[in-house]
CSV table of N, CA and C in Angstrom, one decimal:
chain,number,residue,atom,x,y,z
A,1278,MET,N,-28.3,3.1,-27.5
A,1278,MET,CA,-27.1,3.9,-27.7
A,1278,MET,C,-25.9,2.7,-26.5
A,1279,ILE,N,-26.8,2.6,-25.3
A,1279,ILE,CA,-25.9,2.3,-24.5
A,1279,ILE,C,-25.6,0.4,-24.7
A,1280,LYS,N,-27.3,0.0,-25.5
A,1280,LYS,CA,-27.1,-1.2,-25.6
A,1280,LYS,C,-26.2,-1.8,-26.5
A,1281,ASP,N,-25.7,-1.1,-27.8
A,1281,ASP,CA,-24.9,-1.2,-28.6
A,1281,ASP,C,-23.8,-1.5,-28.1
A,1282,THR,N,-23.6,-0.5,-26.9
A,1282,THR,CA,-21.9,0.0,-26.5
A,1282,THR,C,-21.8,-1.9,-25.7
A,1283,ILE,N,-23.0,-1.8,-25.0
A,1283,ILE,CA,-22.3,-3.3,-24.5
A,1283,ILE,C,-22.6,-4.6,-24.9
A,1284,LEU,N,-22.9,-4.2,-26.1
A,1284,LEU,CA,-22.5,-6.0,-27.0
A,1284,LEU,C,-21.3,-5.7,-27.9
A,1285,GLN,N,-21.1,-4.4,-27.7
A,1285,GLN,CA,-19.1,-4.0,-28.5
A,1285,GLN,C,-18.6,-4.6,-27.2
A,1286,LEU,N,-18.6,-4.1,-26.3
A,1286,LEU,CA,-17.9,-4.3,-25.1
A,1286,LEU,C,-17.8,-6.3,-24.4
A,1287,ASN,N,-19.3,-6.8,-24.9
A,1287,ASN,CA,-19.4,-8.2,-24.3
A,1287,ASN,C,-18.2,-8.5,-26.4
A,1288,GLU,N,-18.1,-8.4,-27.0
A,1288,GLU,CA,-17.6,-8.9,-28.2
A,1288,GLU,C,-16.0,-8.5,-28.1
A,1289,ALA,N,-16.0,-7.9,-27.5
A,1289,ALA,CA,-14.1,-7.4,-26.9
A,1289,ALA,C,-13.9,-8.6,-26.3
A,1290,ILE,N,-15.0,-8.4,-25.1
A,1290,ILE,CA,-14.3,-9.5,-23.9
A,1290,ILE,C,-13.9,-10.8,-24.7
A,1291,ASP,N,-14.5,-11.4,-25.2
A,1291,ASP,CA,-15.2,-12.6,-26.0
A,1291,ASP,C,-13.6,-12.8,-26.7
A,1292,GLY,N,-13.4,-12.0,-27.7
A,1292,GLY,CA,-12.4,-11.5,-28.6
A,1292,GLY,C,-10.8,-11.8,-28.0
A,1293,LEU,N,-10.9,-11.7,-26.9
A,1293,LEU,CA,-9.7,-11.8,-26.4
A,1293,LEU,C,-9.7,-12.7,-25.6
A,1294,ILE,N,-10.9,-13.1,-24.9
A,1294,ILE,CA,-10.9,-14.5,-23.9
A,1294,ILE,C,-10.8,-15.4,-25.2
A,1295,PHE,N,-11.3,-16.2,-26.3
A,1295,PHE,CA,-10.7,-16.8,-26.8
A,1295,PHE,C,-10.0,-17.0,-27.9
A,1296,ALA,N,-9.0,-15.8,-28.0
A,1296,ALA,CA,-7.8,-15.7,-28.9
A,1296,ALA,C,-7.1,-16.7,-28.6
A,1297,ASP,N,-6.3,-17.5,-29.1
A,1297,ASP,CA,-4.8,-18.0,-29.1
A,1297,ASP,C,-4.3,-16.9,-29.2
A,1298,ASN,N,-3.5,-16.9,-27.4
A,1298,ASN,CA,-3.2,-16.0,-26.4
A,1298,ASN,C,-1.9,-17.1,-26.5
A,1299,GLU,N,-1.8,-17.7,-26.6
A,1299,GLU,CA,-0.4,-18.3,-26.6
A,1299,GLU,C,0.5,-18.5,-27.9
A,1300,LYS,N,-0.1,-17.9,-28.9
A,1300,LYS,CA,0.7,-17.3,-29.9
A,1300,LYS,C,1.3,-15.8,-30.4
A,1301,ILE,N,0.3,-14.8,-29.0
A,1301,ILE,CA,0.7,-13.6,-28.7
A,1301,ILE,C,2.2,-13.9,-28.2
A,1302,ASN,N,2.8,-12.4,-29.1
A,1302,ASN,CA,4.2,-11.9,-28.3
A,1302,ASN,C,3.9,-11.2,-27.4
A,1303,TRP,N,4.1,-11.2,-26.7
A,1303,TRP,CA,3.5,-10.0,-25.2
A,1303,TRP,C,4.6,-9.3,-24.1
A,1304,VAL,N,5.4,-10.3,-24.7
A,1304,VAL,CA,6.8,-9.5,-24.1
A,1304,VAL,C,8.0,-8.5,-25.1
A,1305,GLY,N,7.4,-8.8,-25.8
A,1305,GLY,CA,8.3,-8.0,-27.2
A,1305,GLY,C,7.8,-6.5,-27.3
A,1306,LYS,N,8.7,-5.5,-27.3
A,1306,LYS,CA,9.0,-4.3,-27.4
A,1306,LYS,C,9.3,-3.7,-29.2
A,1307,ALA,N,8.7,-2.6,-29.7
A,1307,ALA,CA,9.3,-2.3,-30.6
A,1307,ALA,C,10.2,-1.6,-30.5
A,1308,SER,N,10.2,-0.7,-29.4
A,1308,SER,CA,11.3,0.4,-29.0
A,1308,SER,C,11.2,0.0,-27.2
A,1309,PRO,N,12.5,1.0,-26.6
A,1309,PRO,CA,12.4,0.7,-25.2
A,1309,PRO,C,11.4,1.7,-24.7
A,1310,GLU,N,10.5,2.9,-25.5
A,1310,GLU,CA,10.1,3.6,-24.8
A,1310,GLU,C,8.0,3.0,-25.0
A,1311,LYS,N,8.1,2.2,-26.1
A,1311,LYS,CA,6.9,1.4,-26.3
A,1311,LYS,C,6.5,0.4,-25.1
A,1312,TRP,N,5.4,0.5,-25.1
A,1312,TRP,CA,4.6,-0.7,-24.0
A,1312,TRP,C,4.9,-1.8,-24.8
A,1313,SER,N,5.0,-3.1,-23.9
A,1313,SER,CA,5.0,-4.4,-24.6
A,1313,SER,C,3.0,-4.5,-25.0
A,1314,ARG,N,3.3,-6.1,-25.5
A,1314,ARG,CA,1.6,-6.3,-25.2
A,1314,ARG,C,0.9,-6.4,-23.5
A,1315,LYS,N,1.9,-6.9,-23.2
A,1315,LYS,CA,1.4,-7.4,-21.8
A,1315,LYS,C,1.2,-6.1,-21.0
A,1316,GLU,N,2.3,-4.6,-21.1
A,1316,GLU,CA,2.0,-3.7,-20.4
A,1316,GLU,C,0.5,-2.6,-21.1
A,1317,ILE,N,0.7,-3.6,-22.5
A,1317,ILE,CA,-1.0,-2.6,-22.7
A,1317,ILE,C,-2.3,-3.2,-22.3
A,1318,ILE,N,-2.0,-4.8,-22.6
A,1318,ILE,CA,-3.3,-5.4,-21.5
A,1318,ILE,C,-3.3,-4.5,-20.0
A,1319,GLY,N,-1.9,-4.0,-19.3
A,1319,GLY,CA,-2.3,-3.4,-18.0
A,1319,GLY,C,-2.7,-2.0,-17.9
A,1320,HIS,N,-2.3,-1.3,-19.1
A,1320,HIS,CA,-3.3,-0.2,-19.3
A,1320,HIS,C,-4.4,0.0,-19.7
A,1321,LEU,N,-4.8,-1.4,-20.0
A,1321,LEU,CA,-6.7,-1.4,-20.3
A,1321,LEU,C,-6.9,-2.0,-19.2
A,1322,ILE,N,-5.4,-2.6,-18.0
A,1322,ILE,CA,-6.9,-3.1,-16.7
A,1322,ILE,C,-7.0,-1.6,-15.8
A,1323,ASP,N,-5.8,-0.7,-16.2
A,1323,ASP,CA,-6.4,0.5,-15.3
A,1323,ASP,C,-7.3,1.4,-15.6
A,1324,SER,N,-7.1,1.2,-17.6
A,1324,SER,CA,-8.1,2.1,-17.7
A,1324,SER,C,-9.5,1.3,-17.5
A,1325,ALA,N,-9.9,-0.2,-17.6
A,1325,ALA,CA,-11.2,-0.7,-16.7
A,1325,ALA,C,-11.8,0.2,-15.4
A,1326,GLN,N,-10.5,0.1,-14.5
A,1326,GLN,CA,-10.5,0.4,-13.0
A,1326,GLN,C,-11.2,1.5,-13.1
A,1327,ILE,N,-10.1,3.0,-13.5
A,1327,ILE,CA,-10.8,4.1,-14.0
A,1327,ILE,C,-12.2,4.2,-14.0
A,1328,ASN,N,-12.8,3.7,-15.1
A,1328,ASN,CA,-13.6,3.9,-16.0
A,1328,ASN,C,-15.4,3.2,-14.9
A,1329,LEU,N,-14.6,2.1,-14.8
A,1329,LEU,CA,-15.6,1.4,-13.7
A,1329,LEU,C,-16.0,2.4,-12.4
A,1330,GLN,N,-14.9,3.2,-11.6
A,1330,GLN,CA,-15.2,4.2,-10.6
A,1330,GLN,C,-16.0,5.4,-11.2
A,1331,ARG,N,-15.9,5.3,-13.0
A,1331,ARG,CA,-16.6,6.9,-13.6
A,1331,ARG,C,-18.4,6.3,-13.5
A,1332,PHE,N,-18.8,4.8,-14.0
A,1332,PHE,CA,-19.8,5.0,-13.7
A,1332,PHE,C,-20.7,4.6,-12.6
A,1333,VAL,N,-19.8,4.0,-11.9
A,1333,VAL,CA,-20.5,4.0,-10.6
A,1333,VAL,C,-21.0,5.5,-9.8
A,1334,ARG,N,-19.7,5.8,-9.7
A,1334,ARG,CA,-19.7,7.6,-9.4
A,1334,ARG,C,-21.2,8.1,-10.2
A,1335,CYS,N,-20.9,8.0,-11.5
A,1335,CYS,CA,-21.8,8.5,-11.4
A,1335,CYS,C,-23.5,8.4,-11.6
A,1336,THR,N,-24.0,7.1,-10.8
A,1336,THR,CA,-25.3,7.1,-10.6
A,1336,THR,C,-25.5,7.6,-9.3
A,1337,TYR,N,-24.6,8.2,-8.4
A,1337,TYR,CA,-25.4,9.0,-7.3
A,1337,TYR,C,-24.6,10.5,-7.3
A,1338,GLU,N,-23.8,10.8,-8.4
A,1338,GLU,CA,-23.0,11.9,-8.4
A,1338,GLU,C,-22.5,12.7,-9.9
A,1339,GLU,N,-22.3,13.7,-10.0
A,1339,GLU,CA,-22.0,14.5,-11.2
A,1339,GLU,C,-20.6,15.8,-11.2
A,1340,ASN,N,-20.2,16.0,-12.3
A,1340,ASN,CA,-19.3,17.0,-12.8
A,1340,ASN,C,-17.7,16.6,-11.6
A,1341,PHE,N,-18.0,15.3,-11.4
A,1341,PHE,CA,-16.7,15.2,-11.2
A,1341,PHE,C,-15.1,15.0,-11.2
A,1342,LYS,N,-13.7,14.9,-11.1
A,1342,LYS,CA,-13.2,14.5,-12.2
A,1342,LYS,C,-12.0,13.3,-12.1
A,1343,LEU,N,-12.2,12.8,-12.6
A,1343,LEU,CA,-11.5,11.2,-12.0
A,1343,LEU,C,-10.5,11.1,-13.7
A,1344,VAL,N,-9.1,11.3,-13.4
A,1344,VAL,CA,-8.8,10.9,-14.4
A,1344,VAL,C,-7.0,10.3,-13.6
A,1345,TYR,N,-6.2,9.8,-14.3
A,1345,TYR,CA,-5.4,9.2,-14.0
A,1345,TYR,C,-3.5,9.4,-15.3
A,1346,PRO,N,-2.6,9.2,-14.5
A,1346,PRO,CA,-1.7,9.3,-15.4
A,1346,PRO,C,-1.1,8.2,-16.0
A,1347,GLN,N,-1.5,7.5,-17.1
A,1347,GLN,CA,-0.9,6.5,-17.3
A,1347,GLN,C,-0.5,5.3,-17.4
A,1348,VAL,N,1.4,6.3,-18.1
A,1348,VAL,CA,2.4,5.8,-18.0
A,1348,VAL,C,2.7,5.5,-17.0
A,1349,GLU,N,3.1,6.4,-15.7
A,1349,GLU,CA,3.3,6.0,-14.2
A,1349,GLU,C,2.4,4.9,-13.4
A,1350,TRP,N,1.6,4.6,-14.2
A,1350,TRP,CA,0.7,3.5,-13.3
A,1350,TRP,C,0.7,2.5,-14.1
A,1351,VAL,N,1.5,1.9,-14.9
A,1351,VAL,CA,2.0,1.0,-16.0
A,1351,VAL,C,3.1,0.8,-15.5
A,1352,GLN,N,3.6,1.6,-15.3
A,1352,GLN,CA,5.5,1.6,-15.0
A,1352,GLN,C,5.2,1.1,-13.3
A,1353,ALA,N,4.4,1.6,-12.3
A,1353,ALA,CA,4.0,1.4,-11.0
A,1353,ALA,C,4.2,-0.5,-10.8
A,1354,GLN,N,3.2,-0.6,-11.8
A,1354,GLN,CA,2.3,-1.8,-11.1
A,1354,GLN,C,3.3,-3.2,-12.1
A,1355,ARG,N,3.9,-3.1,-13.1
A,1355,ARG,CA,5.0,-3.3,-13.0
A,1355,ARG,C,4.2,-4.8,-14.3
A,1356,TYR,N,3.6,-4.9,-15.2
A,1356,TYR,CA,3.0,-5.6,-15.8
A,1356,TYR,C,3.5,-6.5,-17.0
A,1357,GLN,N,5.0,-5.6,-16.7
A,1357,GLN,CA,5.7,-6.4,-18.0
A,1357,GLN,C,6.4,-8.0,-17.0
A,1358,ASP,N,6.5,-8.1,-15.3
A,1358,ASP,CA,6.7,-8.7,-14.9
A,1358,ASP,C,5.5,-9.6,-14.1
A,1359,ALA,N,4.6,-9.5,-14.8
A,1359,ALA,CA,3.5,-10.5,-14.2
A,1359,ALA,C,2.8,-11.4,-15.1
A,1360,ASP,N,2.8,-12.4,-14.9
A,1360,ASP,CA,2.1,-13.3,-15.8
A,1360,ASP,C,0.8,-13.6,-16.6
A,1361,ILE,N,0.8,-13.7,-17.7
A,1361,ILE,CA,-0.2,-13.4,-18.5
A,1361,ILE,C,-1.0,-13.3,-18.5
A,1362,ARG,N,-1.4,-14.9,-17.8
A,1362,ARG,CA,-3.0,-15.3,-17.4
A,1362,ARG,C,-3.0,-14.8,-16.4
A,1363,ASP,N,-2.9,-14.1,-15.3
A,1363,ASP,CA,-3.3,-13.0,-14.3
A,1363,ASP,C,-3.6,-12.1,-14.9
A,1364,LEU,N,-3.0,-11.3,-16.0
A,1364,LEU,CA,-3.5,-9.7,-16.3
A,1364,LEU,C,-4.8,-10.7,-17.5
A,1365,VAL,N,-4.9,-11.5,-17.7
A,1365,VAL,CA,-6.3,-11.5,-19.0
A,1365,VAL,C,-7.3,-11.4,-18.1
A,1366,GLY,N,-7.2,-12.6,-16.6
A,1366,GLY,CA,-8.2,-12.6,-15.8
A,1366,GLY,C,-8.5,-11.7,-15.9
A,1367,LEU,N,-7.7,-10.9,-14.9
A,1367,LEU,CA,-8.1,-9.6,-14.0
A,1367,LEU,C,-8.9,-8.7,-15.1
A,1368,TRP,N,-8.2,-8.5,-16.1
A,1368,TRP,CA,-9.3,-7.9,-17.8
A,1368,TRP,C,-10.5,-8.0,-17.9
A,1369,GLU,N,-10.6,-9.2,-17.8
A,1369,GLU,CA,-11.5,-10.1,-18.1
A,1369,GLU,C,-12.5,-9.9,-16.7
A,1370,LEU,N,-12.3,-10.0,-15.4
A,1370,LEU,CA,-13.2,-10.2,-14.4
A,1370,LEU,C,-13.7,-8.2,-14.5
A,1371,LEU,N,-13.1,-7.6,-14.6
A,1371,LEU,CA,-12.9,-6.1,-14.2
A,1371,LEU,C,-14.0,-5.5,-16.0
A,1372,ASN,N,-14.0,-5.7,-17.1
A,1372,ASN,CA,-14.5,-5.6,-17.9
A,1372,ASN,C,-16.2,-6.2,-17.7
A,1373,LEU,N,-16.4,-7.4,-16.8
A,1373,LEU,CA,-17.4,-8.0,-17.0
A,1373,LEU,C,-18.1,-7.0,-16.1
A,1374,GLN,N,-17.7,-6.9,-14.4
A,1374,GLN,CA,-18.4,-6.3,-13.8
A,1374,GLN,C,-19.0,-4.7,-14.4
A,1375,ILE,N,-17.7,-4.0,-15.4
A,1375,ILE,CA,-18.4,-3.0,-15.8
A,1375,ILE,C,-19.6,-3.4,-17.0
A,1376,VAL,N,-19.6,-4.9,-17.5
A,1376,VAL,CA,-21.1,-4.7,-18.2
A,1376,VAL,C,-21.9,-4.9,-17.2
A,1377,ARG,N,-21.7,-5.1,-15.8
A,1377,ARG,CA,-23.0,-5.8,-14.9
A,1377,ARG,C,-23.5,-4.2,-14.7
A,1378,VAL,N,-22.4,-3.8,-14.5
A,1378,VAL,CA,-23.1,-2.1,-14.1
A,1378,VAL,C,-23.5,-1.5,-15.3
A,1379,LEU,N,-23.5,-1.4,-16.5
A,1379,LEU,CA,-24.3,-0.3,-17.5
A,1379,LEU,C,-25.3,-1.4,-18.2
A,1380,GLU,N,-25.5,-2.5,-17.6
A,1380,GLU,CA,-26.9,-3.3,-18.3
A,1380,GLU,C,-27.8,-3.4,-17.1
A,1381,ASN,N,-26.9,-2.2,-15.8
A,1381,ASN,CA,-28.2,-2.0,-14.7
A,1381,ASN,C,-28.2,-0.8,-14.5
A,1382,TYR,N,-27.6,0.3,-15.7
A,1382,TYR,CA,-27.7,1.5,-15.1
A,1382,TYR,C,-28.8,2.2,-15.3
A,1383,PRO,N,-29.3,3.1,-14.0
A,1383,PRO,CA,-30.5,3.9,-14.1
A,1383,PRO,C,-30.7,4.8,-15.9
A,1384,GLU,N,-31.1,4.5,-15.9
A,1384,GLU,CA,-32.3,5.4,-17.4
A,1384,GLU,C,-31.6,6.8,-17.0
A,1385,ASP,N,-32.6,7.1,-15.9
A,1385,ASP,CA,-32.3,8.4,-15.9
A,1385,ASP,C,-31.1,9.3,-15.5
A,1386,ARG,N,-30.0,8.2,-15.4
A,1386,ARG,CA,-28.5,8.5,-15.5
A,1386,ARG,C,-27.8,8.7,-15.8
A,1387,LEU,N,-28.2,8.2,-17.1
A,1387,LEU,CA,-27.1,8.0,-18.4
A,1387,LEU,C,-26.8,9.3,-19.1
A,1388,GLN,N,-27.3,10.4,-18.8
A,1388,GLN,CA,-27.0,11.3,-18.7
A,1388,GLN,C,-26.2,12.5,-18.8
A,1389,ILE,N,-25.7,12.1,-17.1
A,1389,ILE,CA,-25.0,12.5,-16.1
A,1389,ILE,C,-23.5,12.9,-16.4
A,1390,LYS,N,-23.5,14.1,-16.5
A,1390,LYS,CA,-21.5,13.9,-16.8
A,1390,LYS,C,-20.4,14.2,-15.8
A,1391,CYS,N,-19.3,13.6,-16.3
A,1391,CYS,CA,-17.9,13.9,-15.2
A,1391,CYS,C,-17.0,14.1,-16.5
A,1392,ASP,N,-15.9,15.0,-15.9
A,1392,ASP,CA,-15.0,14.8,-16.1
A,1392,ASP,C,-13.6,14.2,-16.5
A,1393,ASN,N,-13.5,13.7,-17.6
A,1393,ASN,CA,-12.2,13.0,-17.6
A,1393,ASN,C,-11.4,14.2,-18.6
A,1394,SER,N,-10.8,14.9,-18.3
A,1394,SER,CA,-9.3,15.6,-19.3
A,1394,SER,C,-9.0,15.7,-18.2
A,1395,LYS,N,-7.5,15.6,-18.6
A,1395,LYS,CA,-6.1,15.8,-17.8
A,1395,LYS,C,-5.9,17.3,-17.4
A,1396,THR,N,-6.1,17.8,-18.4
A,1396,THR,CA,-6.2,19.6,-18.2
A,1396,THR,C,-7.0,20.5,-18.6
A,1397,THR,N,-7.4,20.9,-18.7
A,1397,THR,CA,-9.2,21.5,-19.0
A,1397,THR,C,-10.2,20.6,-18.3
A,1398,VAL,N,-11.6,21.4,-18.6
A,1398,VAL,CA,-12.5,20.5,-17.9
A,1398,VAL,C,-13.5,19.9,-19.2
A,1399,SER,N,-13.7,18.9,-19.4
A,1399,SER,CA,-13.6,18.3,-20.4
A,1399,SER,C,-15.5,17.4,-19.7
A,1400,LEU,N,-16.8,18.4,-19.1
A,1400,LEU,CA,-18.0,17.2,-19.3
A,1400,LEU,C,-18.5,16.0,-20.4
A,1401,HIS,N,-18.7,14.9,-19.7
A,1401,HIS,CA,-19.2,14.1,-20.9
A,1401,HIS,C,-20.1,13.1,-20.4
A,1402,THR,N,-21.0,12.4,-21.3
A,1402,THR,CA,-21.9,11.9,-20.5
A,1402,THR,C,-21.8,10.5,-20.2
A,1403,VAL,N,-22.3,9.8,-19.3
A,1403,VAL,CA,-22.3,8.7,-19.3
A,1403,VAL,C,-22.0,7.9,-20.1
A,1404,GLU,N,-23.3,7.5,-21.1
A,1404,GLU,CA,-23.1,7.4,-22.5
A,1404,GLU,C,-21.9,7.5,-23.2
A,1405,TRP,N,-21.4,8.5,-23.2
A,1405,TRP,CA,-20.8,9.0,-24.3
A,1405,TRP,C,-19.3,8.2,-23.6
A,1406,LEU,N,-19.1,8.6,-22.2
A,1406,LEU,CA,-18.0,8.2,-21.4
A,1406,LEU,C,-17.8,6.4,-22.1
A,1407,ALA,N,-19.3,5.4,-21.7
A,1407,ALA,CA,-19.0,4.3,-22.1
A,1407,ALA,C,-18.8,3.9,-23.6
A,1408,GLN,N,-18.8,4.6,-24.5
A,1408,GLN,CA,-18.5,4.7,-25.8
A,1408,GLN,C,-17.3,4.7,-26.3
A,1409,ASP,N,-16.3,5.8,-25.4
A,1409,ASP,CA,-15.3,6.1,-25.6
A,1409,ASP,C,-14.3,5.1,-24.9
A,1410,TYR,N,-15.0,4.4,-24.2
A,1410,TYR,CA,-14.2,3.9,-23.3
A,1410,TYR,C,-14.0,1.9,-23.6
A,1411,VAL,N,-15.0,1.6,-24.9
A,1411,VAL,CA,-14.5,0.9,-25.7
A,1411,VAL,C,-14.6,0.8,-27.1
A,1412,ASP,N,-14.2,2.0,-27.6
A,1412,ASP,CA,-13.5,2.7,-29.1
A,1412,ASP,C,-12.0,2.6,-28.3
A,1413,HIS,N,-11.4,3.3,-27.2
A,1413,HIS,CA,-10.7,2.9,-27.0
A,1413,HIS,C,-9.9,1.6,-26.2
A,1414,LEU,N,-10.9,0.5,-26.0
A,1414,LEU,CA,-10.1,-0.9,-25.7
A,1414,LEU,C,-10.2,-1.1,-26.7
A,1415,ASN,N,-10.8,-1.6,-28.1
A,1415,ASN,CA,-10.4,-2.3,-29.2
A,1415,ASN,C,-9.6,-1.6,-29.9
A,1416,HIS,N,-9.1,-0.4,-29.9
A,1416,HIS,CA,-7.9,0.4,-30.4
A,1416,HIS,C,-6.8,0.0,-29.5
A,1417,HIS,N,-6.5,-0.4,-28.4
A,1417,HIS,CA,-5.0,-1.1,-28.2
A,1417,HIS,C,-5.2,-3.2,-28.1
A,1418,LEU,N,-7.2,-3.7,-28.5
A,1418,LEU,CA,-6.9,-4.8,-28.6
A,1418,LEU,C,-6.8,-5.4,-30.2
A,1419,ASN,N,-6.7,-3.8,-31.0
A,1419,ASN,CA,-6.2,-4.2,-32.6
A,1419,ASN,C,-4.3,-3.9,-32.3
A,1420,GLN,N,-3.7,-3.6,-31.1
A,1420,GLN,CA,-3.1,-3.4,-31.3
A,1420,GLN,C,-1.8,-4.7,-30.8
A,1421,ILE,N,-2.8,-5.5,-30.0
A,1421,ILE,CA,-2.7,-6.5,-29.4
A,1421,ILE,C,-2.5,-7.9,-30.6
A,1422,TYR,N,-3.4,-7.6,-31.4
A,1422,TYR,CA,-3.4,-8.6,-32.6
A,1422,TYR,C,-2.8,-8.7,-33.6
A,1423,GLY,N,-2.8,-7.4,-33.8
A,1423,GLY,CA,-1.9,-6.4,-34.7
A,1423,GLY,C,-0.4,-6.7,-35.1
A,1424,PRO,N,0.7,-6.5,-35.7
A,1424,PRO,CA,2.5,-6.6,-35.4
A,1424,PRO,C,3.2,-5.7,-34.1
A,1425,VAL,N,4.3,-6.0,-33.7
A,1425,VAL,CA,4.5,-4.8,-32.8
A,1425,VAL,C,5.0,-3.9,-33.4
A,1426,ASN,N,4.9,-2.9,-33.4
A,1426,ASN,CA,4.9,-1.8,-33.8
A,1426,ASN,C,5.2,-0.3,-32.6
């Protein structure tokens, strides 16, 4: 399962890196309360950072909680004001590091669990968290490639 997840992550990385990013409206918003595509990439950067920490910590620790207030993080980091090339570059590097970690993951630690729920205890295995991360990533990449909504 983890090999398929790694393959999907590599495909997602290549998809954004080789996309015609000049044709994407990175700053437009469907409404003031919605994120722009820049802010979506920022959210994906935050998600990559948190999940990288989860994957690394699960190599030596288990049953810990690691969550983040996503709206507040996007606002605090002012992604809307950042250069999109810098954001895409940072996103790429973080995801390449996740690939590196997952490719070398200790087999006996793939079923270790951590808690990724904000309000209740919700323990998931590293394998589940990795696939969930890629599914979440692809959901938001589809928003970037699709119409503003």
